[in-house]
Tab-separated table of C-alpha atoms in Angstrom:
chain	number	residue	atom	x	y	z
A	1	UNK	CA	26.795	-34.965	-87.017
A	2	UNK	CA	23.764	-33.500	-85.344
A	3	UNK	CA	23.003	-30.505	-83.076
A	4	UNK	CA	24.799	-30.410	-80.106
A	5	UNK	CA	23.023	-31.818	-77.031
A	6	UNK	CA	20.663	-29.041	-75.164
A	7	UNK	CA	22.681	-29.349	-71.945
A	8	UNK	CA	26.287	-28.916	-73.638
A	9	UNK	CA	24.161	-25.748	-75.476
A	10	UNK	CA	22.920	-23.962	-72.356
A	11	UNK	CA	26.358	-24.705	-70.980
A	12	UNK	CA	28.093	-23.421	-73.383
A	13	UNK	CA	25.668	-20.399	-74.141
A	14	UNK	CA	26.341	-19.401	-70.859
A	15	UNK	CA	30.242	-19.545	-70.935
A	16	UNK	CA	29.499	-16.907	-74.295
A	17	UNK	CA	27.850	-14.711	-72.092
A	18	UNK	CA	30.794	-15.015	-69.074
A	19	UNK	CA	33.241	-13.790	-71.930
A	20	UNK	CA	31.098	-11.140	-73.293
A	21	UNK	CA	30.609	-9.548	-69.360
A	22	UNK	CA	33.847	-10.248	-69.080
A	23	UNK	CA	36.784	-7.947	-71.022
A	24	UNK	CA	38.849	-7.676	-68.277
A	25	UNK	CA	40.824	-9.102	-65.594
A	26	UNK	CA	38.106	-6.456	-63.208
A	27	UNK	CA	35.584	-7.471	-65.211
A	28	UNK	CA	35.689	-10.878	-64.736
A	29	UNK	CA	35.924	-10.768	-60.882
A	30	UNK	CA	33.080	-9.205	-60.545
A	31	UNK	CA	31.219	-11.673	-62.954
A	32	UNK	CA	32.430	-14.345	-60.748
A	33	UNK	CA	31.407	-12.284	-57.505
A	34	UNK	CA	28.271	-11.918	-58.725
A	35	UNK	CA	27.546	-15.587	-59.591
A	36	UNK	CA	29.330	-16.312	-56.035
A	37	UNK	CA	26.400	-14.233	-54.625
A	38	UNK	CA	23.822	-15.728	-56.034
A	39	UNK	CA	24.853	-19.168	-54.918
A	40	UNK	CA	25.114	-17.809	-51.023
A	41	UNK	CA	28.830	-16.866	-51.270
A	42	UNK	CA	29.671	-14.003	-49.172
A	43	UNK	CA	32.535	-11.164	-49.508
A	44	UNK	CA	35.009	-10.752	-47.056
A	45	UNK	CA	37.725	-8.210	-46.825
A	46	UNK	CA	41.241	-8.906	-46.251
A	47	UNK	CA	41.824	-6.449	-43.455
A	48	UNK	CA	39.266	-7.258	-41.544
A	49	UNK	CA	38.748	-10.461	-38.797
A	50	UNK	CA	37.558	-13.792	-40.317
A	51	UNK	CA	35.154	-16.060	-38.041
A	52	UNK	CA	35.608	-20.179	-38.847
A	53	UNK	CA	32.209	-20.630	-39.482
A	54	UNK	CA	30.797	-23.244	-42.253
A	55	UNK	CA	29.623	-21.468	-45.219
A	56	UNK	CA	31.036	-20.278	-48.717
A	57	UNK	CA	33.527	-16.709	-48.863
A	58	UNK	CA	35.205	-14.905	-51.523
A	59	UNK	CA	38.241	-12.500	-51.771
A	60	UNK	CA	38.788	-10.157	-54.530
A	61	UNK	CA	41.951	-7.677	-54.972
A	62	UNK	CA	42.280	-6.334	-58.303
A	63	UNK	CA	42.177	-9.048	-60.995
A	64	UNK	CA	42.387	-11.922	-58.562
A	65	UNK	CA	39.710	-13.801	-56.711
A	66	UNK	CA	39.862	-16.430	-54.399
A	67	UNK	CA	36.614	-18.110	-52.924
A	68	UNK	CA	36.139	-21.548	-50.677
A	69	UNK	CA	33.342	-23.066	-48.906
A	70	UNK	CA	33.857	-24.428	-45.977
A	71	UNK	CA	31.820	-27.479	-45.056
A	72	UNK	CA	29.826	-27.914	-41.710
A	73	UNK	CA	31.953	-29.822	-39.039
A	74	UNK	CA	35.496	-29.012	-41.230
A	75	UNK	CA	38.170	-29.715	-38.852
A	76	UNK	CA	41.163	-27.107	-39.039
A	77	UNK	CA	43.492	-29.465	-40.474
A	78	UNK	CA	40.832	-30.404	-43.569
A	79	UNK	CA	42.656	-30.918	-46.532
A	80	UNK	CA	41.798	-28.240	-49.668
A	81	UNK	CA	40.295	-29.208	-53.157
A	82	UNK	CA	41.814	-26.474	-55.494
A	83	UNK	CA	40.702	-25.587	-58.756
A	84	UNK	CA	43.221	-22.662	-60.011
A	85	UNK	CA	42.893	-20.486	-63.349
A	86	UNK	CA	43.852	-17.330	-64.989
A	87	UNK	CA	41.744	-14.193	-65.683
A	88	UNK	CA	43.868	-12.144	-67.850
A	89	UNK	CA	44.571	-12.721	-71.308
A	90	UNK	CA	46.690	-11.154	-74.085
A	91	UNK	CA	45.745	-7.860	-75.631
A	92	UNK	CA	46.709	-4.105	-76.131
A	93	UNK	CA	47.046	-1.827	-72.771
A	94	UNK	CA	46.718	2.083	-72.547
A	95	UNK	CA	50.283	3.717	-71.464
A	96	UNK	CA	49.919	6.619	-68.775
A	97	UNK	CA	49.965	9.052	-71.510
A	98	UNK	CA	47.561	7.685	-73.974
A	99	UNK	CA	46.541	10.672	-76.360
A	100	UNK	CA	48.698	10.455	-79.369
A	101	UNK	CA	48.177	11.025	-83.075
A	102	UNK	CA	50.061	12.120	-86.264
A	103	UNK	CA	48.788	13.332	-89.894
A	104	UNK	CA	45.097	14.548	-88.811
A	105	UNK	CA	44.641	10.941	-87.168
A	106	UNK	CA	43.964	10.856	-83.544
A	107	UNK	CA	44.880	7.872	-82.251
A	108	UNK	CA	45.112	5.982	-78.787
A	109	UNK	CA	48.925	5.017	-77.092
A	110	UNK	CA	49.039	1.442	-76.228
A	111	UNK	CA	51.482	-0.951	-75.033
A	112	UNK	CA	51.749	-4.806	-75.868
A	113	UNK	CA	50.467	-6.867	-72.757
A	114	UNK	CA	52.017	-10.844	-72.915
A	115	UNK	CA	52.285	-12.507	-75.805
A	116	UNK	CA	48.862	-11.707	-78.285
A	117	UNK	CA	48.639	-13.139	-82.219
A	118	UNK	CA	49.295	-9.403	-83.406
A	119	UNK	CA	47.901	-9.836	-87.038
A	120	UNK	CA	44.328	-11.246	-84.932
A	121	UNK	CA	44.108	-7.367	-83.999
A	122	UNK	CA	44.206	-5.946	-86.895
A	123	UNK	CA	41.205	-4.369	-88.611
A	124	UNK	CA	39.012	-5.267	-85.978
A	125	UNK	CA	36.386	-2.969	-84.339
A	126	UNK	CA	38.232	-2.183	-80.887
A	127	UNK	CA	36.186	-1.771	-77.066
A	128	UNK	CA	38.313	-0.157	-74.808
A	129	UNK	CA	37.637	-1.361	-70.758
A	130	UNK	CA	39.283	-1.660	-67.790
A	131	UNK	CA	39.520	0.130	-64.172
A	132	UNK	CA	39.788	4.000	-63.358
A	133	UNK	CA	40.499	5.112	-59.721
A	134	UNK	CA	39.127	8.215	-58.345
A	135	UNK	CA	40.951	10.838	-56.049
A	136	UNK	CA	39.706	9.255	-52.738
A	137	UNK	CA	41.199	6.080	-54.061
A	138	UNK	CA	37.780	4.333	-55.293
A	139	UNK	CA	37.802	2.019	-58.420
A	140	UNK	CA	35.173	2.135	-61.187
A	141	UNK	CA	34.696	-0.235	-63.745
A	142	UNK	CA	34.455	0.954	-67.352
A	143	UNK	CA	33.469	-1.014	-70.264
A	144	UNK	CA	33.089	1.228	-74.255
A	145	UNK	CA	31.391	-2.344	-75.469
A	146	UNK	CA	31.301	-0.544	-79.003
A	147	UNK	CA	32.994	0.496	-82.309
A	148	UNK	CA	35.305	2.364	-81.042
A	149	UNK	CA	39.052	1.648	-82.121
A	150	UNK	CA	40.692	0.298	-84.596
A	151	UNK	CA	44.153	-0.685	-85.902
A	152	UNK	CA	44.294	-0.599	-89.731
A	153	UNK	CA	46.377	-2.672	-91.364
A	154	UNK	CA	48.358	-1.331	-94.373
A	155	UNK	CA	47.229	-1.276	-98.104
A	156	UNK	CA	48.952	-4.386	-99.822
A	157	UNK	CA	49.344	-1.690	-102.589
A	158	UNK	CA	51.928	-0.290	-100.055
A	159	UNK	CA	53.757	-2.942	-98.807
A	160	UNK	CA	54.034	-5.409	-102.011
A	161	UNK	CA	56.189	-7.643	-99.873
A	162	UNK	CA	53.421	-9.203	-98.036
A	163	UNK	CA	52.666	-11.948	-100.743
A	164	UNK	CA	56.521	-13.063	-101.060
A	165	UNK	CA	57.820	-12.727	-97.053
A	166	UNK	CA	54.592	-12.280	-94.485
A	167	UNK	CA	53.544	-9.597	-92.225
A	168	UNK	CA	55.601	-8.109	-90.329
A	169	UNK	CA	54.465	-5.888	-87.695
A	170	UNK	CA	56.472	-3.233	-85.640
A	171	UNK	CA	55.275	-3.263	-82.093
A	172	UNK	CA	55.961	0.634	-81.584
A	173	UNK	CA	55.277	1.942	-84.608
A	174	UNK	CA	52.297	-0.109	-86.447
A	175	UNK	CA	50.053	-1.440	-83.047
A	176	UNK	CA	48.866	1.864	-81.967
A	177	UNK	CA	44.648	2.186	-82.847
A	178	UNK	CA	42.813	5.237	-84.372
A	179	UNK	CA	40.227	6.875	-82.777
A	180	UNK	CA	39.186	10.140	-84.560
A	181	UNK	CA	40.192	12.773	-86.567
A	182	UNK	CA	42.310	15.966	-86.174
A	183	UNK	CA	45.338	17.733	-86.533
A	184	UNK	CA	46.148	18.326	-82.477
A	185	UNK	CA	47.001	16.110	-79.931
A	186	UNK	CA	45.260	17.074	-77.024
A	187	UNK	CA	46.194	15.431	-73.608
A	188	UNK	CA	43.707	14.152	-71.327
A	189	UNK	CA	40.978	13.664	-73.949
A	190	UNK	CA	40.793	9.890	-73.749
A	191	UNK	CA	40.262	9.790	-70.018
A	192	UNK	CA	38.004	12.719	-70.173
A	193	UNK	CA	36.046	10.494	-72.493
A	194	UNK	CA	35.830	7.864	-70.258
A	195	UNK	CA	34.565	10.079	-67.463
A	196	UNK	CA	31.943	11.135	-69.101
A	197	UNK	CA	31.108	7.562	-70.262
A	198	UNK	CA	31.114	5.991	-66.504
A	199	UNK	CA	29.624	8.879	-64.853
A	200	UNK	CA	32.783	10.159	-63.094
A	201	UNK	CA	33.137	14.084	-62.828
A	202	UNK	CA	35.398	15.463	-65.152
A	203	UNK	CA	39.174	15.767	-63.415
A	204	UNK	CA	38.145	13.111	-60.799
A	205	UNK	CA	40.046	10.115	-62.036
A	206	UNK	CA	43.980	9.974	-61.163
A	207	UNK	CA	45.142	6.527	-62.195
A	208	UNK	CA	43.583	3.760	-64.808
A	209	UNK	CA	44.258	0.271	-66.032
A	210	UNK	CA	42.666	0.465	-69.663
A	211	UNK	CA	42.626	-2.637	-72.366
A	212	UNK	CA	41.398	-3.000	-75.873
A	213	UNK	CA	38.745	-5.768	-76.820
A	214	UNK	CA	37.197	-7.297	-79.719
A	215	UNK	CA	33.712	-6.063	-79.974
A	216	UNK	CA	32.304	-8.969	-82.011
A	217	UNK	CA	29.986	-11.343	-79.858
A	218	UNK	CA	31.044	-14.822	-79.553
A	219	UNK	CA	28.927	-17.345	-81.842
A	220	UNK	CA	28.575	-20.958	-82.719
A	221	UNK	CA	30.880	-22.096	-85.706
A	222	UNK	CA	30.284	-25.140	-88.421
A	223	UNK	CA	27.818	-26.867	-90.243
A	224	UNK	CA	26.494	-28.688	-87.401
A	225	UNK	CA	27.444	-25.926	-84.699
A	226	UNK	CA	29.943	-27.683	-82.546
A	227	UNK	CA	32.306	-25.085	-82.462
A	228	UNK	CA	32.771	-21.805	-80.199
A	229	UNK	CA	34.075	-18.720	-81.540
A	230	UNK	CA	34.920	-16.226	-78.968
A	231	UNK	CA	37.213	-14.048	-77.197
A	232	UNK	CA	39.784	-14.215	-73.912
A	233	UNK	CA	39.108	-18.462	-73.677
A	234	UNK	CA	42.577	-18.630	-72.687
A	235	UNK	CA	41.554	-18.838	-70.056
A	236	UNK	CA	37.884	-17.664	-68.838
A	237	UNK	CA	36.980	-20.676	-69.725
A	238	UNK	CA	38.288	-22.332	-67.107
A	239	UNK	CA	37.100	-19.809	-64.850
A	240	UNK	CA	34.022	-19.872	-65.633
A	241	UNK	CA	34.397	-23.956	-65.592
A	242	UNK	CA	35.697	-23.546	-61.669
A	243	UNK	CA	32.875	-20.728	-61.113
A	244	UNK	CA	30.059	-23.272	-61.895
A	245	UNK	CA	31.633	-26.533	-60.198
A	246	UNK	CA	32.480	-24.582	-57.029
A	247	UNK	CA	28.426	-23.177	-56.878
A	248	UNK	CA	27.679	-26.892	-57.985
A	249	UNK	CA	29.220	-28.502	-54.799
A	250	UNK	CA	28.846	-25.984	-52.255
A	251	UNK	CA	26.038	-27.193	-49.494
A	252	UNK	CA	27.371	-30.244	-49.778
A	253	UNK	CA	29.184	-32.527	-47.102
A	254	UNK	CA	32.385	-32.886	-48.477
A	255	UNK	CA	35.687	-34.005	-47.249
A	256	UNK	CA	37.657	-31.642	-48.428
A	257	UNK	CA	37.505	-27.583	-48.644
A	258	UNK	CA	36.473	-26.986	-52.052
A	259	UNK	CA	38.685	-23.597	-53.537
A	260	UNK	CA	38.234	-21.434	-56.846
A	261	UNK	CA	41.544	-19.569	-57.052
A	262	UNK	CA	41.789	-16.855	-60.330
A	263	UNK	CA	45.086	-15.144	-60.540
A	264	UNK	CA	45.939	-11.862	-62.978
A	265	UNK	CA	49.409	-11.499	-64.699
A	266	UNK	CA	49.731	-15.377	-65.775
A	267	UNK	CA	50.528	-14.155	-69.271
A	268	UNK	CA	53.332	-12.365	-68.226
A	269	UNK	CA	55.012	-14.080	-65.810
A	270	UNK	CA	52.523	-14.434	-62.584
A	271	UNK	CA	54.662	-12.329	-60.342
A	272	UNK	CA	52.248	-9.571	-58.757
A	273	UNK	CA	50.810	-9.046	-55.607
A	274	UNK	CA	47.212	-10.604	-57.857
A	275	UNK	CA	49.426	-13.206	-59.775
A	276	UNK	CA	49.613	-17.044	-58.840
A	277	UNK	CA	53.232	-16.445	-57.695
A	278	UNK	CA	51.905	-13.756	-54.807
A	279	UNK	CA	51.173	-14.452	-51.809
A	280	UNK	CA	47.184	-14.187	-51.933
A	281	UNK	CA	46.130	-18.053	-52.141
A	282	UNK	CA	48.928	-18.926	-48.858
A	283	UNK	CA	47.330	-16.272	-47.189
A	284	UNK	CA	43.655	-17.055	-47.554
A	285	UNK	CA	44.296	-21.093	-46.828
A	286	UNK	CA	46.606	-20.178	-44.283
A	287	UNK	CA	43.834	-17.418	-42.789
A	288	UNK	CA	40.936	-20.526	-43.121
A	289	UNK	CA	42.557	-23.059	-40.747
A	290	UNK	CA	43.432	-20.239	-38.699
A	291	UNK	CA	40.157	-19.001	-38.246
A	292	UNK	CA	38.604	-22.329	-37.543
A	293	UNK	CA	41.171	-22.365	-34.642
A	294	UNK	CA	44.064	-24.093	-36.229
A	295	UNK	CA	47.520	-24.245	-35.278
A	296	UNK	CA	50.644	-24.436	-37.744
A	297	UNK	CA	50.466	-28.127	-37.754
A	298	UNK	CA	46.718	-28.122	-38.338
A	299	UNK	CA	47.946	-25.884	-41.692
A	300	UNK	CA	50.573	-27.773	-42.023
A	301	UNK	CA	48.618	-31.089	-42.028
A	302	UNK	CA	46.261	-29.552	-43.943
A	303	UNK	CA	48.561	-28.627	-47.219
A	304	UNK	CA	50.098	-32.145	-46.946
A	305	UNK	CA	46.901	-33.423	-48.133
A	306	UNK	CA	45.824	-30.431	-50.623
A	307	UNK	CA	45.216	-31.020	-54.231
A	308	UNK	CA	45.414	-28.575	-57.049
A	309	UNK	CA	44.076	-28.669	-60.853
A	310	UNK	CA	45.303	-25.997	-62.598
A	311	UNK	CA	42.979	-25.183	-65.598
A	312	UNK	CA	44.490	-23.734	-68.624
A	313	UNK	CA	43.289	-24.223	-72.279
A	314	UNK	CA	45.908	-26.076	-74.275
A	315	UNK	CA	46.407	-26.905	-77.690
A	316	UNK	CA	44.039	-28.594	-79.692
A	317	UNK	CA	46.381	-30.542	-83.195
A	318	UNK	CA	45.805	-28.278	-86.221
A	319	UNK	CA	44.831	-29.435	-89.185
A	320	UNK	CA	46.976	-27.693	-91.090
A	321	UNK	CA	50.322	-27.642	-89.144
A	322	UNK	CA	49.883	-31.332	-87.866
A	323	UNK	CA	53.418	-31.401	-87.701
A	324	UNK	CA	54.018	-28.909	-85.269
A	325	UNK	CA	52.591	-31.140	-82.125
A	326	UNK	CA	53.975	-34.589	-80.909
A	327	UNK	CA	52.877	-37.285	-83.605
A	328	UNK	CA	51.361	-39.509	-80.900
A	329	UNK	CA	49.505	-36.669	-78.826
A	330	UNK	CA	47.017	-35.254	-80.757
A	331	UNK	CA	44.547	-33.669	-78.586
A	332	UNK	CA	41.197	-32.886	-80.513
A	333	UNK	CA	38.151	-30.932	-80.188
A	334	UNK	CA	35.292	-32.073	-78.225
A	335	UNK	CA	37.308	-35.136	-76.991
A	336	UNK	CA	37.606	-34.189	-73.219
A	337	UNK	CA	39.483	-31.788	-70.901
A	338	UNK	CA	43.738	-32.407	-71.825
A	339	UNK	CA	45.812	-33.755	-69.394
A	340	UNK	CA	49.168	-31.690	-69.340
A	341	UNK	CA	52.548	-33.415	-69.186
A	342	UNK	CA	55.956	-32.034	-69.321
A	343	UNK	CA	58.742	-33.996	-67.699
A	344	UNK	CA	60.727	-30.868	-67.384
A	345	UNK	CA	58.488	-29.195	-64.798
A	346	UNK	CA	56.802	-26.724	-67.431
A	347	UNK	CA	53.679	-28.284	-66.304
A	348	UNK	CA	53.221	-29.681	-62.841
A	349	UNK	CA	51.585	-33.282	-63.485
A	350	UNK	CA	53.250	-36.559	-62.486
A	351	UNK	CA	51.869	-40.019	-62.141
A	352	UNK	CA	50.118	-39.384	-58.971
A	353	UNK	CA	48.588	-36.522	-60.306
A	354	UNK	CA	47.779	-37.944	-63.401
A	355	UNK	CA	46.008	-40.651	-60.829
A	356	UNK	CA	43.583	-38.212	-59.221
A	357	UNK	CA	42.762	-36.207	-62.237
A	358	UNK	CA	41.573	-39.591	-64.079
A	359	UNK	CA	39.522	-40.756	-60.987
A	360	UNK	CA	37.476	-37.124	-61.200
A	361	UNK	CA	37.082	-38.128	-64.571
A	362	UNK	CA	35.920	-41.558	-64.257
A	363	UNK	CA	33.466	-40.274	-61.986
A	364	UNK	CA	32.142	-37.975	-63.703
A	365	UNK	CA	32.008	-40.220	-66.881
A	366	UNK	CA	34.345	-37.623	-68.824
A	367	UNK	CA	36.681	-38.811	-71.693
A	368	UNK	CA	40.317	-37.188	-70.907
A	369	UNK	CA	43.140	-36.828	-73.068
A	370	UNK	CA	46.813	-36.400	-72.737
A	371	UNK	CA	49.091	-33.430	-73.997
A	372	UNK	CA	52.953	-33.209	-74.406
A	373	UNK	CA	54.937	-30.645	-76.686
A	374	UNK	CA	56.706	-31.402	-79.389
A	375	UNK	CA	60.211	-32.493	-78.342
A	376	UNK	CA	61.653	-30.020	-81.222
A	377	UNK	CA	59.119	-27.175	-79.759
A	378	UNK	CA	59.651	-25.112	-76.884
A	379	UNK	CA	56.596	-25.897	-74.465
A	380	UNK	CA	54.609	-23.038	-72.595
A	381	UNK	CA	53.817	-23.154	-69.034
A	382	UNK	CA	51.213	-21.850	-66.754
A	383	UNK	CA	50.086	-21.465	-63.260
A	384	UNK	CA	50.855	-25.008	-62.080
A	385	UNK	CA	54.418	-25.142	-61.128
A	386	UNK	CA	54.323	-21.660	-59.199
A	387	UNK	CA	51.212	-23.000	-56.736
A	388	UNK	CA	52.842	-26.438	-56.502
A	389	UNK	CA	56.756	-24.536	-55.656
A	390	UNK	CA	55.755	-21.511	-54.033
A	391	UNK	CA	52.818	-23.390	-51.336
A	392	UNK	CA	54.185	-27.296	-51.600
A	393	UNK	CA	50.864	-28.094	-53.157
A	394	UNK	CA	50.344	-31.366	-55.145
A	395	UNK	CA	49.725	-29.458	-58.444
A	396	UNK	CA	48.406	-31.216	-61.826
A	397	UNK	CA	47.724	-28.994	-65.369
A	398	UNK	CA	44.564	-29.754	-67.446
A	399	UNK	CA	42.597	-27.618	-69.504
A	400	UNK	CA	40.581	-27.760	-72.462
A	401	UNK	CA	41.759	-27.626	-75.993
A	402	UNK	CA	41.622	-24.738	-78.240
A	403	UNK	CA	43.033	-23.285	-81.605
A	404	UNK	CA	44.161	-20.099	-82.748
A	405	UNK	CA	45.086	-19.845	-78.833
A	406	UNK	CA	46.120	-15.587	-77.736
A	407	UNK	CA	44.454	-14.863	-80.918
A	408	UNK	CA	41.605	-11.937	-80.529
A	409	UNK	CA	39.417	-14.642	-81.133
A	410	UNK	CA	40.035	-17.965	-80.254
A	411	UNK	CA	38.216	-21.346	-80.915
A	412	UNK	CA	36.699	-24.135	-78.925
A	413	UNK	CA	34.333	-27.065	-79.048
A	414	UNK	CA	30.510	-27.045	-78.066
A	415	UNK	CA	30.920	-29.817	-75.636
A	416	UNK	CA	34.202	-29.364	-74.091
A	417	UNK	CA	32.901	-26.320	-71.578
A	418	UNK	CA	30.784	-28.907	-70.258
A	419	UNK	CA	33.327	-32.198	-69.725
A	420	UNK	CA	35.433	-29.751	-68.383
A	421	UNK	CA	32.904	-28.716	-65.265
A	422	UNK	CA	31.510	-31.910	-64.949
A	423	UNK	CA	35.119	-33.068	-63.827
A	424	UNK	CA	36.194	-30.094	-61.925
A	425	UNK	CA	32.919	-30.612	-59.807
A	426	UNK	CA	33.827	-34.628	-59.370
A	427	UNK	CA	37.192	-32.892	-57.894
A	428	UNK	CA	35.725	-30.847	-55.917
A	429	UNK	CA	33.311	-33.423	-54.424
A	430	UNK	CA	36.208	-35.786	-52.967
């Protein structure tokens, strides 16, 4: 096989760099802000008035944002073009009292956050990022993008079990990271730390939402380099897939209301006031007609003809547990975003839905492919079926497909970034 093509490359090279500004839920809101900016997007805060003009706005509240454009001449009942997507992924979270140590280690106090590959953290060179809030009840962003945690695994000398019946790993006892050395614990040294590394005068911060990350960059993988290594995929990928197709379309005279909507807490469970089952997206379509002088049966009218894609990376068939996946659903690497399917409403596609996501794709010359679980295995479930319950929403789960998925470090194909966009923007257009 030979190199990669040069536009799946600077696709892709730029997805690497999204992850890499990008540890965090906070983090990668303001990414996306950022690249909203640039493309003419404008903030807009929740508590104040919102004007109906045409134009492209964004929403951020914690480790959520939502951003639309609306097109010249959109009547209040237009219908919406949704792409929606997670930004959190699983890792290792600070608890409120994080200094702890024992036995002249110093080490950090830490807390499982959804559902991570536990042995991919081990022995790994830890970051440690996240949001602090001040005493006036500011936010600051903090990212320690170096060496500076680690969780060490035990000696096999020590635990001769290993070879005959596999890791096992205590949650409590064998997750928690070292930082330093010495014999006391002393409270408030790991925020004090981070004050001084984000500028913030010592005492001033009163509350913080701290994570671990992998400090290794992402990189190309294989003898031919169609492969992504990289961190948090599941699922800024598809956020930074929506990110790029929403800046792609916007200007554009479009039927429909193109909307980026990138919810926190999917991994455990969506239910915050930043999570896909909040209120947050109903509220900002809801505030859109109204501002463009809508009534209820202009919204009304206008969610009867709404579309959603959910984009969440799935499961690419492994190689070496072929088994474990459906024997005639074998989703592969650089084949095209995955259609999801799950006739017990774990996923929200049906036949209609399944009908709209091919069109994008036909237009937008992509290969697709189609995913269901194992019968025997219990199948996962994402955003989807909250935004199609909790708004009445015609909802439909793709993604791309991944291995080694809530690993530390997770793996993708060179081109799928790419396929992905390209039919997320087709959506978008109409």
């Amino acid at each position: 096989m030979s190199e990669p093509p040069r536009s799946d490359r600077g696709h892709t090279d730029d997805l690497m760099s999204f992850l890499t500004a990008s540890p965090t839920p906070y983090h990668a809101v303001a990414t996306a802000a950022e690249r909203l900016e640039k493309a003419g997007f404008r903030q807009v805060a929740e508590t104040d008035a919102w004007d109906g003009t045409h134009g492209g706005r964004y929403v951020t509240r914690g480790g959520a944002i939502v951003a639309w454009y609306v097109p010249e001449g959109a009547a209040a009942h237009t219908p919406f073009r949704i792409v929606g997507a997670h930004t959190d992924s699983p890792n290792l979270r600070v608890k409120p009292q994080p200094d702890t140590g024992a036995h002249g280690w110093r080490q950090v106090a830490v807390e499982i956050y959804g559902g991570p590959l536990l042995n991919s953290w081990l022995d790994r060179d830890l970051g440690l990022a996240g949001r602090l809030t001040l005493r006036d009840g500011s936010t600051r962003l903090v990212n320690v993008d170096r060496p500076l945690l680690r969780v060490p695994q035990l000696a096999i000398h020590l635990d001769r079990s290993v070879s005959s019946e596999g890791l096992k790993l205590d949650k409590q006892r064998h997750l928690q990271p070292v930082w330093g050395l010495g014999d006391e614990v002393r409270g408030g040294d790991l925020i004090a730390f981070l004050e001084e590394e984000s500028g913030v005068p010592a005492g001033e911060v009163t509350g913080w939402d701290l994570m671990t990350h992998s400090v290794e960059a992402p990189a190309y993988l294989g003898r031919d380099r169609e492969l992504v290594a990289g961190p948090r995929m599941d699922n800024l990928l598809s956020v930074h897939a929506a990110v790029a197709a929403l800046t792609t379309v916007a200007g554009q005279d479009l039927p429909y209301i193109p909307v980026l909507a990138a919810f926190d807490h999917e991994e455990n469970g969506s239910q915050s006031d930043t999570g896909a089952d909040g209120p947050l997206l109903g509220s900002v379509l809801e505030r859109s007609v109204f501002a463009r002088g809508g009534s209820y049966e202009d919204r009304a009218r206008a969610f009867a003809g709404t579309v959603c894609l959910s984009s969440d990376t799935g499961h690419a068939v492994h190689p070496n547990y072929a088994e474990r996946h459906d024997p005639t659903h074998h989703p592969r690497i650089n084949g095209g975003p995955i259609l999801k399917v799950n006739v017990n409403n774990r996923y929200a596609t049906d036949g209609s839905g399944r009908a709209v996501f091919a069109a994008a794709c036909e237009k937008a010359g992509v290969p697709f492919q189609s995913f269901v679980s194992h019968n025997s295995m219990p199948c996962g479930t994402t955003i989807g079926p909250i935004t199609a319950a909790r708004h009445g929403i015609r909802t439909v789960d793709i993604g791309v497909a991944i291995l080694s998925m809530h690993s530390v470090r997770e793996l993708c194909g060179v081109q799928d970034p790419l396929l992905l966009t390209r039919s997320l923007t087709a959506f978008l257009e109409g």
